[in-house]
Amino acid sequence: MNYLKLFLPATAMLLLVVASHAQTDRQANIHLVNGKKVLGAVVTSYDDQTLTISVDGDTEFVLRYDLIKKIRFRGNDKISDAWATKIAPPASLRLHTYYHELRSGTLFGEENIDVSLHTLNGYQFNQYLGTALGVGLNKYGNYLTMPVYGQVKGFLLDRKVSPFYFGDIGYGFAWRNRADDEMFEIANVKGGLYWQIGLGYQLNFAKSALTFSFGYSSQASEARYHYQGYSPYSRLSFPGNTIGNGVEIIEKRDLRRFSVSVGFLF
């Protein structure tokens, strides 16, 4: 019995010491996106949306992770600018901030499967609206285009894996390395209106993200060809025409493609 009387107070004292030490270790300095700081104890562990901070043991703040820039924990009970550990908030959408994205993809047409490479710089105002400026290179068979465009992007959910929608519109500059038929010489190639709409998923990390998207795009173009002569094997030449007769063909196309793309956002 005497041992029990000694054991219970000793155990209680030990638990108080451990709890006090654990509370001190969880003291954190919260740096917010707006530049302000909150100093307090972390009450709850990380979840998907919020973090609860206790200030002076009485007042509690519930902070959304998209408002937190960084979190630093103190390693001891002394007031100091030296923080032992730096921990980033868990993955979620990065709102009210600038972003950069590098994206590569595959373009699927009726006859050709080609590639694309794009880069974008933008700002995400809120969950449902972000805007960006983009430039890219798209290959369409013998055509090579460079679209310069604006993008609107929004998210359906704020999660680690966030579905999103997007739309692009701009102008695409165009080049063509050769004609479809050897009897014609390319005189001039012009680009035109470029647009794309699509859906995708964004896999969010603390400071970056991966994007997977599916889209449908259109690129207007115009090519002028000079006729070089008649050949019975040419599907575009005509009997009786000779070299230098001045025949010119104007070809206008809307290059429409389905696309599958993967991007890295930071």
PDB file of C-alpha atoms in Angstrom:
ATOM      1  CA  MET A   1       0.000   0.000   0.000  1.00  0.00           C
ATOM      2  CA  ASN A   2       2.849   2.361   0.894  1.00  0.00           C
ATOM      3  CA  TYR A   3       4.408   1.681  -2.487  1.00  0.00           C
ATOM      4  CA  LEU A   4       1.071   2.492  -4.150  1.00  0.00           C
ATOM      5  CA  LYS A   5       0.824   5.814  -2.283  1.00  0.00           C
ATOM      6  CA  LEU A   6       4.270   6.742  -3.499  1.00  0.00           C
ATOM      7  CA  PHE A   7       3.706   5.436  -7.049  1.00  0.00           C
ATOM      8  CA  LEU A   8       0.536   7.386  -7.840  1.00  0.00           C
ATOM      9  CA  PRO A   9       1.870  10.882  -7.000  1.00  0.00           C
ATOM     10  CA  ALA A  10       5.141  10.117  -8.747  1.00  0.00           C
ATOM     11  CA  THR A  11       3.288   8.972 -11.859  1.00  0.00           C
ATOM     12  CA  ALA A  12       1.087  12.059 -11.833  1.00  0.00           C
ATOM     13  CA  MET A  13       4.110  14.317 -11.481  1.00  0.00           C
ATOM     14  CA  LEU A  14       5.856  12.527 -14.349  1.00  0.00           C
ATOM     15  CA  LEU A  15       2.816  12.941 -16.594  1.00  0.00           C
ATOM     16  CA  LEU A  16       2.659  16.655 -15.788  1.00  0.00           C
ATOM     17  CA  VAL A  17       6.323  17.085 -16.634  1.00  0.00           C
ATOM     18  CA  VAL A  18       5.920  15.187 -19.923  1.00  0.00           C
ATOM     19  CA  ALA A  19       2.789  17.155 -20.808  1.00  0.00           C
ATOM     20  CA  SER A  20       4.509  20.440 -19.994  1.00  0.00           C
ATOM     21  CA  HIS A  21       7.521  19.473 -22.077  1.00  0.00           C
ATOM     22  CA  ALA A  22       5.311  18.358 -24.980  1.00  0.00           C
ATOM     23  CA  GLN A  23       3.373  21.631 -24.802  1.00  0.00           C
ATOM     24  CA  THR A  24       6.630  23.608 -24.963  1.00  0.00           C
ATOM     25  CA  ASP A  25       7.861  21.607 -27.955  1.00  0.00           C
ATOM     26  CA  ARG A  26       4.637  22.417 -29.815  1.00  0.00           C
ATOM     27  CA  GLN A  27       5.048  26.183 -29.465  1.00  0.00           C
ATOM     28  CA  ALA A  28       5.013  27.528 -33.000  1.00  0.00           C
ATOM     29  CA  ASN A  29       5.482  30.739 -34.917  1.00  0.00           C
ATOM     30  CA  ILE A  30       2.894  30.902 -37.719  1.00  0.00           C
ATOM     31  CA  HIS A  31       3.809  33.142 -40.669  1.00  0.00           C
ATOM     32  CA  LEU A  32       0.691  34.177 -42.611  1.00  0.00           C
ATOM     33  CA  VAL A  33       0.425  35.034 -46.298  1.00  0.00           C
ATOM     34  CA  ASN A  34      -0.554  38.636 -45.452  1.00  0.00           C
ATOM     35  CA  GLY A  35       2.736  39.145 -43.565  1.00  0.00           C
ATOM     36  CA  LYS A  36       1.391  38.835 -40.008  1.00  0.00           C
ATOM     37  CA  LYS A  37       2.596  36.312 -37.418  1.00  0.00           C
ATOM     38  CA  VAL A  38       0.793  34.275 -34.755  1.00  0.00           C
ATOM     39  CA  LEU A  39       2.738  32.847 -31.791  1.00  0.00           C
ATOM     40  CA  GLY A  40       1.093  30.032 -29.858  1.00  0.00           C
ATOM     41  CA  ALA A  41       0.768  26.327 -29.175  1.00  0.00           C
ATOM     42  CA  VAL A  42      -0.475  23.877 -31.802  1.00  0.00           C
ATOM     43  CA  VAL A  43      -3.634  22.320 -30.355  1.00  0.00           C
ATOM     44  CA  THR A  44      -4.548  19.934 -33.162  1.00  0.00           C
ATOM     45  CA  SER A  45      -2.370  17.912 -35.486  1.00  0.00           C
ATOM     46  CA  TYR A  46      -2.427  18.524 -39.222  1.00  0.00           C
ATOM     47  CA  ASP A  47      -5.596  17.743 -41.138  1.00  0.00           C
ATOM     48  CA  ASP A  48      -6.640  18.516 -44.679  1.00  0.00           C
ATOM     49  CA  GLN A  49      -8.036  22.014 -44.125  1.00  0.00           C
ATOM     50  CA  THR A  50      -7.249  23.856 -40.867  1.00  0.00           C
ATOM     51  CA  LEU A  51      -4.793  24.259 -37.995  1.00  0.00           C
ATOM     52  CA  THR A  52      -5.842  25.283 -34.446  1.00  0.00           C
ATOM     53  CA  ILE A  53      -3.491  27.516 -32.409  1.00  0.00           C
ATOM     54  CA  SER A  54      -3.847  28.313 -28.686  1.00  0.00           C
ATOM     55  CA  VAL A  55      -2.631  31.761 -27.576  1.00  0.00           C
ATOM     56  CA  ASP A  56      -2.016  32.403 -23.833  1.00  0.00           C
ATOM     57  CA  GLY A  57      -3.837  29.187 -23.000  1.00  0.00           C
ATOM     58  CA  ASP A  58      -7.262  30.851 -23.378  1.00  0.00           C
ATOM     59  CA  THR A  59      -7.748  32.106 -26.926  1.00  0.00           C
ATOM     60  CA  GLU A  60      -7.767  29.742 -29.899  1.00  0.00           C
ATOM     61  CA  PHE A  61      -7.387  30.592 -33.564  1.00  0.00           C
ATOM     62  CA  VAL A  62      -8.488  28.295 -36.391  1.00  0.00           C
ATOM     63  CA  LEU A  63      -6.411  29.016 -39.499  1.00  0.00           C
ATOM     64  CA  ARG A  64      -6.953  27.745 -43.026  1.00  0.00           C
ATOM     65  CA  TYR A  65      -3.804  26.326 -44.593  1.00  0.00           C
ATOM     66  CA  ASP A  66      -4.122  28.499 -47.695  1.00  0.00           C
ATOM     67  CA  LEU A  67      -3.603  31.530 -45.385  1.00  0.00           C
ATOM     68  CA  ILE A  68      -0.387  30.084 -43.910  1.00  0.00           C
ATOM     69  CA  LYS A  69       2.957  30.756 -45.585  1.00  0.00           C
ATOM     70  CA  LYS A  70       5.150  28.703 -43.222  1.00  0.00           C
ATOM     71  CA  ILE A  71       5.246  27.202 -39.715  1.00  0.00           C
ATOM     72  CA  ARG A  72       8.251  27.090 -37.398  1.00  0.00           C
ATOM     73  CA  PHE A  73       8.383  25.136 -34.129  1.00  0.00           C
ATOM     74  CA  ARG A  74      10.593  26.114 -31.183  1.00  0.00           C
ATOM     75  CA  GLY A  75      13.057  23.537 -29.920  1.00  0.00           C
ATOM     76  CA  ASN A  76      13.121  24.821 -26.300  1.00  0.00           C
ATOM     77  CA  ASP A  77      11.238  27.062 -23.870  1.00  0.00           C
ATOM     78  CA  LYS A  78      13.472  30.109 -24.329  1.00  0.00           C
ATOM     79  CA  ILE A  79      12.269  33.066 -26.332  1.00  0.00           C
ATOM     80  CA  SER A  80      14.616  33.131 -29.290  1.00  0.00           C
ATOM     81  CA  ASP A  81      14.703  33.796 -32.999  1.00  0.00           C
ATOM     82  CA  ALA A  82      16.387  30.425 -33.537  1.00  0.00           C
ATOM     83  CA  TRP A  83      13.708  27.905 -34.457  1.00  0.00           C
ATOM     84  CA  ALA A  84      14.586  24.250 -34.486  1.00  0.00           C
ATOM     85  CA  THR A  85      12.260  22.982 -37.201  1.00  0.00           C
ATOM     86  CA  LYS A  86      10.584  24.429 -40.258  1.00  0.00           C
ATOM     87  CA  ILE A  87       7.462  22.650 -41.516  1.00  0.00           C
ATOM     88  CA  ALA A  88       5.408  23.575 -44.572  1.00  0.00           C
ATOM     89  CA  PRO A  89       1.597  23.315 -44.502  1.00  0.00           C
ATOM     90  CA  PRO A  90       0.094  20.122 -45.917  1.00  0.00           C
ATOM     91  CA  ALA A  91      -0.875  19.915 -49.560  1.00  0.00           C
ATOM     92  CA  SER A  92      -3.807  22.001 -50.752  1.00  0.00           C
ATOM     93  CA  LEU A  93      -4.499  24.600 -53.412  1.00  0.00           C
ATOM     94  CA  ARG A  94      -2.093  27.542 -53.518  1.00  0.00           C
ATOM     95  CA  LEU A  95      -4.485  30.497 -53.592  1.00  0.00           C
ATOM     96  CA  HIS A  96      -3.775  34.239 -53.786  1.00  0.00           C
ATOM     97  CA  THR A  97      -0.341  33.609 -55.244  1.00  0.00           C
ATOM     98  CA  TYR A  98       1.635  33.577 -58.500  1.00  0.00           C
ATOM     99  CA  TYR A  99       2.470  30.302 -60.190  1.00  0.00           C
ATOM    100  CA  HIS A 100       4.510  28.966 -63.100  1.00  0.00           C
ATOM    101  CA  GLU A 101       3.717  25.831 -65.078  1.00  0.00           C
ATOM    102  CA  LEU A 102       5.668  23.746 -67.581  1.00  0.00           C
ATOM    103  CA  ARG A 103       3.469  21.392 -69.597  1.00  0.00           C
ATOM    104  CA  SER A 104       4.065  18.804 -72.300  1.00  0.00           C
ATOM    105  CA  GLY A 105       1.450  16.825 -74.151  1.00  0.00           C
ATOM    106  CA  THR A 106       0.374  14.661 -77.045  1.00  0.00           C
ATOM    107  CA  LEU A 107      -1.948  15.887 -79.819  1.00  0.00           C
ATOM    108  CA  PHE A 108      -4.270  13.368 -81.459  1.00  0.00           C
ATOM    109  CA  GLY A 109      -5.591  14.018 -84.992  1.00  0.00           C
ATOM    110  CA  GLU A 110      -7.267  11.858 -87.623  1.00  0.00           C
ATOM    111  CA  GLU A 111      -3.953  10.934 -89.268  1.00  0.00           C
ATOM    112  CA  ASN A 112      -1.174  12.209 -87.012  1.00  0.00           C
ATOM    113  CA  ILE A 113      -0.091  11.961 -83.385  1.00  0.00           C
ATOM    114  CA  ASP A 114       2.125  14.917 -82.511  1.00  0.00           C
ATOM    115  CA  VAL A 115       3.615  16.682 -79.495  1.00  0.00           C
ATOM    116  CA  SER A 116       3.278  20.022 -77.704  1.00  0.00           C
ATOM    117  CA  LEU A 117       5.290  21.995 -75.129  1.00  0.00           C
ATOM    118  CA  HIS A 118       3.913  24.996 -73.203  1.00  0.00           C
ATOM    119  CA  THR A 119       4.890  27.345 -70.378  1.00  0.00           C
ATOM    120  CA  LEU A 120       2.485  29.536 -68.373  1.00  0.00           C
ATOM    121  CA  ASN A 121       2.793  32.287 -65.764  1.00  0.00           C
ATOM    122  CA  GLY A 122      -0.310  33.188 -63.799  1.00  0.00           C
ATOM    123  CA  TYR A 123      -2.062  34.264 -60.607  1.00  0.00           C
ATOM    124  CA  GLN A 124      -4.729  32.253 -58.756  1.00  0.00           C
ATOM    125  CA  PHE A 125      -7.175  34.802 -57.273  1.00  0.00           C
ATOM    126  CA  ASN A 126      -9.381  32.241 -55.538  1.00  0.00           C
ATOM    127  CA  GLN A 127     -10.539  28.647 -55.912  1.00  0.00           C
ATOM    128  CA  TYR A 128     -12.705  29.369 -58.934  1.00  0.00           C
ATOM    129  CA  LEU A 129     -10.667  31.948 -60.848  1.00  0.00           C
ATOM    130  CA  GLY A 130      -7.074  32.134 -61.961  1.00  0.00           C
ATOM    131  CA  THR A 131      -5.582  33.826 -65.025  1.00  0.00           C
ATOM    132  CA  ALA A 132      -2.336  33.186 -66.873  1.00  0.00           C
ATOM    133  CA  LEU A 133      -0.367  34.101 -69.979  1.00  0.00           C
ATOM    134  CA  GLY A 134       1.043  31.209 -71.969  1.00  0.00           C
ATOM    135  CA  VAL A 135       3.262  30.463 -74.935  1.00  0.00           C
ATOM    136  CA  GLY A 136       3.899  27.109 -76.550  1.00  0.00           C
ATOM    137  CA  LEU A 137       4.958  25.013 -79.509  1.00  0.00           C
ATOM    138  CA  ASN A 138       2.486  22.667 -81.212  1.00  0.00           C
ATOM    139  CA  LYS A 139       3.270  20.300 -84.070  1.00  0.00           C
ATOM    140  CA  TYR A 140       0.579  19.349 -86.601  1.00  0.00           C
ATOM    141  CA  GLY A 141       2.146  17.089 -89.220  1.00  0.00           C
ATOM    142  CA  ASN A 142       4.103  19.460 -91.489  1.00  0.00           C
ATOM    143  CA  TYR A 143       2.906  22.497 -89.517  1.00  0.00           C
ATOM    144  CA  LEU A 144       4.661  24.005 -86.504  1.00  0.00           C
ATOM    145  CA  THR A 145       2.784  26.670 -84.541  1.00  0.00           C
ATOM    146  CA  MET A 146       3.604  28.960 -81.618  1.00  0.00           C
ATOM    147  CA  PRO A 147       0.402  29.984 -79.801  1.00  0.00           C
ATOM    148  CA  VAL A 148       0.490  33.022 -77.507  1.00  0.00           C
ATOM    149  CA  TYR A 149      -2.636  33.067 -75.371  1.00  0.00           C
ATOM    150  CA  GLY A 150      -4.452  33.920 -72.179  1.00  0.00           C
ATOM    151  CA  GLN A 151      -5.854  31.245 -69.892  1.00  0.00           C
ATOM    152  CA  VAL A 152      -8.684  31.162 -67.355  1.00  0.00           C
ATOM    153  CA  LYS A 153      -8.534  28.339 -64.789  1.00  0.00           C
ATOM    154  CA  GLY A 154     -10.640  27.300 -61.801  1.00  0.00           C
ATOM    155  CA  PHE A 155     -10.975  24.411 -59.357  1.00  0.00           C
ATOM    156  CA  LEU A 156     -14.094  22.453 -58.431  1.00  0.00           C
ATOM    157  CA  LEU A 157     -12.671  21.294 -55.066  1.00  0.00           C
ATOM    158  CA  ASP A 158      -9.875  22.337 -52.699  1.00  0.00           C
ATOM    159  CA  ARG A 159      -8.243  18.986 -51.959  1.00  0.00           C
ATOM    160  CA  LYS A 160      -4.903  17.237 -52.325  1.00  0.00           C
ATOM    161  CA  VAL A 161      -6.256  16.032 -55.686  1.00  0.00           C
ATOM    162  CA  SER A 162      -8.266  18.938 -57.124  1.00  0.00           C
ATOM    163  CA  PRO A 163     -10.301  18.702 -60.356  1.00  0.00           C
ATOM    164  CA  PHE A 164     -10.081  21.824 -62.519  1.00  0.00           C
ATOM    165  CA  TYR A 165     -11.403  23.398 -65.720  1.00  0.00           C
ATOM    166  CA  PHE A 166      -9.585  25.739 -68.104  1.00  0.00           C
ATOM    167  CA  GLY A 167      -9.946  27.696 -71.301  1.00  0.00           C
ATOM    168  CA  ASP A 168      -7.296  29.231 -73.594  1.00  0.00           C
ATOM    169  CA  ILE A 169      -7.650  31.817 -76.349  1.00  0.00           C
ATOM    170  CA  GLY A 170      -5.048  33.701 -78.370  1.00  0.00           C
ATOM    171  CA  TYR A 171      -3.138  33.823 -81.655  1.00  0.00           C
ATOM    172  CA  GLY A 172      -0.962  31.073 -83.070  1.00  0.00           C
ATOM    173  CA  PHE A 173       1.958  31.866 -85.397  1.00  0.00           C
ATOM    174  CA  ALA A 174       2.479  29.145 -88.001  1.00  0.00           C
ATOM    175  CA  TRP A 175       5.257  27.665 -90.154  1.00  0.00           C
ATOM    176  CA  ARG A 176       5.272  24.820 -92.636  1.00  0.00           C
ATOM    177  CA  ASN A 177       8.413  23.007 -93.762  1.00  0.00           C
ATOM    178  CA  ARG A 178       7.007  21.449 -96.959  1.00  0.00           C
ATOM    179  CA  ALA A 179       3.837  21.043 -99.002  1.00  0.00           C
ATOM    180  CA  ASP A 180       1.784  17.862 -99.102  1.00  0.00           C
ATOM    181  CA  ASP A 181       2.560  17.537-102.803  1.00  0.00           C
ATOM    182  CA  GLU A 182       6.037  17.846-104.374  1.00  0.00           C
ATOM    183  CA  MET A 183       4.678  19.771-107.374  1.00  0.00           C
ATOM    184  CA  PHE A 184       3.911  22.790-105.190  1.00  0.00           C
ATOM    185  CA  GLU A 185       6.248  25.219-103.448  1.00  0.00           C
ATOM    186  CA  ILE A 186       5.217  27.003-100.242  1.00  0.00           C
ATOM    187  CA  ALA A 187       5.031  30.761-100.804  1.00  0.00           C
ATOM    188  CA  ASN A 188       3.640  31.947 -97.472  1.00  0.00           C
ATOM    189  CA  VAL A 189       2.141  30.532 -94.256  1.00  0.00           C
ATOM    190  CA  LYS A 190       0.070  32.493 -91.736  1.00  0.00           C
ATOM    191  CA  GLY A 191      -1.369  31.539 -88.376  1.00  0.00           C
ATOM    192  CA  GLY A 192      -4.657  32.554 -86.820  1.00  0.00           C
ATOM    193  CA  LEU A 193      -7.021  32.151 -83.909  1.00  0.00           C
ATOM    194  CA  TYR A 194      -6.029  29.568 -81.306  1.00  0.00           C
ATOM    195  CA  TRP A 195      -8.321  28.244 -78.574  1.00  0.00           C
ATOM    196  CA  GLN A 196      -8.578  25.278 -76.243  1.00  0.00           C
ATOM    197  CA  ILE A 197     -10.979  24.056 -73.547  1.00  0.00           C
ATOM    198  CA  GLY A 198     -10.452  21.178 -71.153  1.00  0.00           C
ATOM    199  CA  LEU A 199     -10.647  19.466 -67.783  1.00  0.00           C
ATOM    200  CA  GLY A 200      -8.003  17.978 -65.532  1.00  0.00           C
ATOM    201  CA  TYR A 201      -6.738  17.013 -62.100  1.00  0.00           C
ATOM    202  CA  GLN A 202      -4.077  18.749 -60.022  1.00  0.00           C
ATOM    203  CA  LEU A 203      -2.049  16.729 -57.491  1.00  0.00           C
ATOM    204  CA  ASN A 204      -0.999  19.264 -54.842  1.00  0.00           C
ATOM    205  CA  PHE A 205       2.167  19.209 -52.757  1.00  0.00           C
ATOM    206  CA  ALA A 206       3.345  21.747 -50.177  1.00  0.00           C
ATOM    207  CA  LYS A 207       5.068  24.069 -52.675  1.00  0.00           C
ATOM    208  CA  SER A 208       4.388  22.527 -56.087  1.00  0.00           C
ATOM    209  CA  ALA A 209       1.887  20.412 -58.004  1.00  0.00           C
ATOM    210  CA  LEU A 210       1.478  18.001 -60.901  1.00  0.00           C
ATOM    211  CA  THR A 211      -1.311  18.522 -63.429  1.00  0.00           C
ATOM    212  CA  PHE A 212      -3.006  16.007 -65.721  1.00  0.00           C
ATOM    213  CA  SER A 213      -5.367  17.456 -68.324  1.00  0.00           C
ATOM    214  CA  PHE A 214      -7.512  16.526 -71.312  1.00  0.00           C
ATOM    215  CA  GLY A 215      -8.405  19.165 -73.890  1.00  0.00           C
ATOM    216  CA  TYR A 216      -9.803  19.973 -77.310  1.00  0.00           C
ATOM    217  CA  SER A 217      -8.104  22.703 -79.356  1.00  0.00           C
ATOM    218  CA  SER A 218      -8.314  24.506 -82.686  1.00  0.00           C
ATOM    219  CA  GLN A 219      -5.629  26.394 -84.620  1.00  0.00           C
ATOM    220  CA  ALA A 220      -6.509  28.421 -87.729  1.00  0.00           C
ATOM    221  CA  SER A 221      -3.900  28.625 -90.505  1.00  0.00           C
ATOM    222  CA  GLU A 222      -3.502  29.746 -94.112  1.00  0.00           C
ATOM    223  CA  ALA A 223      -0.899  28.567 -96.649  1.00  0.00           C
ATOM    224  CA  ARG A 224      -0.179  29.819-100.189  1.00  0.00           C
ATOM    225  CA  TYR A 225       1.432  27.471-102.740  1.00  0.00           C
ATOM    226  CA  HIS A 226       3.006  28.119-106.161  1.00  0.00           C
ATOM    227  CA  TYR A 227       2.523  25.432-108.796  1.00  0.00           C
ATOM    228  CA  GLN A 228       5.843  24.126-110.163  1.00  0.00           C
ATOM    229  CA  GLY A 229       4.755  21.824-113.001  1.00  0.00           C
ATOM    230  CA  TYR A 230       2.630  18.889-114.069  1.00  0.00           C
ATOM    231  CA  SER A 231       3.211  15.327-112.924  1.00  0.00           C
ATOM    232  CA  PRO A 232       0.871  12.372-113.558  1.00  0.00           C
ATOM    233  CA  TYR A 233       1.736  11.155-110.039  1.00  0.00           C
ATOM    234  CA  SER A 234       0.699  14.409-108.370  1.00  0.00           C
ATOM    235  CA  ARG A 235      -2.823  14.553-106.956  1.00  0.00           C
ATOM    236  CA  LEU A 236      -2.772  18.378-106.978  1.00  0.00           C
ATOM    237  CA  SER A 237      -1.308  19.118-110.448  1.00  0.00           C
ATOM    238  CA  PHE A 238      -3.242  19.642-113.654  1.00  0.00           C
ATOM    239  CA  PRO A 239      -2.515  18.490-117.247  1.00  0.00           C
ATOM    240  CA  GLY A 240      -1.406  21.236-119.568  1.00  0.00           C
ATOM    241  CA  ASN A 241       0.139  23.471-116.915  1.00  0.00           C
ATOM    242  CA  THR A 242       3.823  24.316-117.275  1.00  0.00           C
ATOM    243  CA  ILE A 243       6.485  25.743-115.001  1.00  0.00           C
ATOM    244  CA  GLY A 244       6.034  29.460-114.354  1.00  0.00           C
ATOM    245  CA  ASN A 245       2.385  29.677-115.357  1.00  0.00           C
ATOM    246  CA  GLY A 246       1.579  31.556-112.113  1.00  0.00           C
ATOM    247  CA  VAL A 247      -0.936  29.105-110.671  1.00  0.00           C
ATOM    248  CA  GLU A 248      -1.392  29.723-106.937  1.00  0.00           C
ATOM    249  CA  ILE A 249      -3.406  27.776-104.381  1.00  0.00           C
ATOM    250  CA  ILE A 250      -4.624  29.220-101.082  1.00  0.00           C
ATOM    251  CA  GLU A 251      -5.316  26.603 -98.436  1.00  0.00           C
ATOM    252  CA  LYS A 252      -7.131  27.478 -95.187  1.00  0.00           C
ATOM    253  CA  ARG A 253      -7.259  24.955 -92.363  1.00  0.00           C
ATOM    254  CA  ASP A 254      -8.582  24.625 -88.846  1.00  0.00           C
ATOM    255  CA  LEU A 255      -6.196  22.219 -87.159  1.00  0.00           C
ATOM    256  CA  ARG A 256      -8.359  20.544 -84.502  1.00  0.00           C
ATOM    257  CA  ARG A 257      -6.899  18.124 -81.977  1.00  0.00           C
ATOM    258  CA  PHE A 258      -7.642  16.235 -78.780  1.00  0.00           C
ATOM    259  CA  SER A 259      -4.805  16.506 -76.274  1.00  0.00           C
ATOM    260  CA  VAL A 260      -3.482  14.715 -73.189  1.00  0.00           C
ATOM    261  CA  SER A 261      -0.988  16.747 -71.136  1.00  0.00           C
ATOM    262  CA  VAL A 262       1.155  16.498 -68.011  1.00  0.00           C
ATOM    263  CA  GLY A 263       2.441  19.601 -66.249  1.00  0.00           C
ATOM    264  CA  PHE A 264       4.629  20.672 -63.334  1.00  0.00           C
ATOM    265  CA  LEU A 265       3.438  23.712 -61.389  1.00  0.00           C
ATOM    266  CA  PHE A 266       5.592  25.664 -58.936  1.00  0.00           C
TER     267      PHE A 266
END
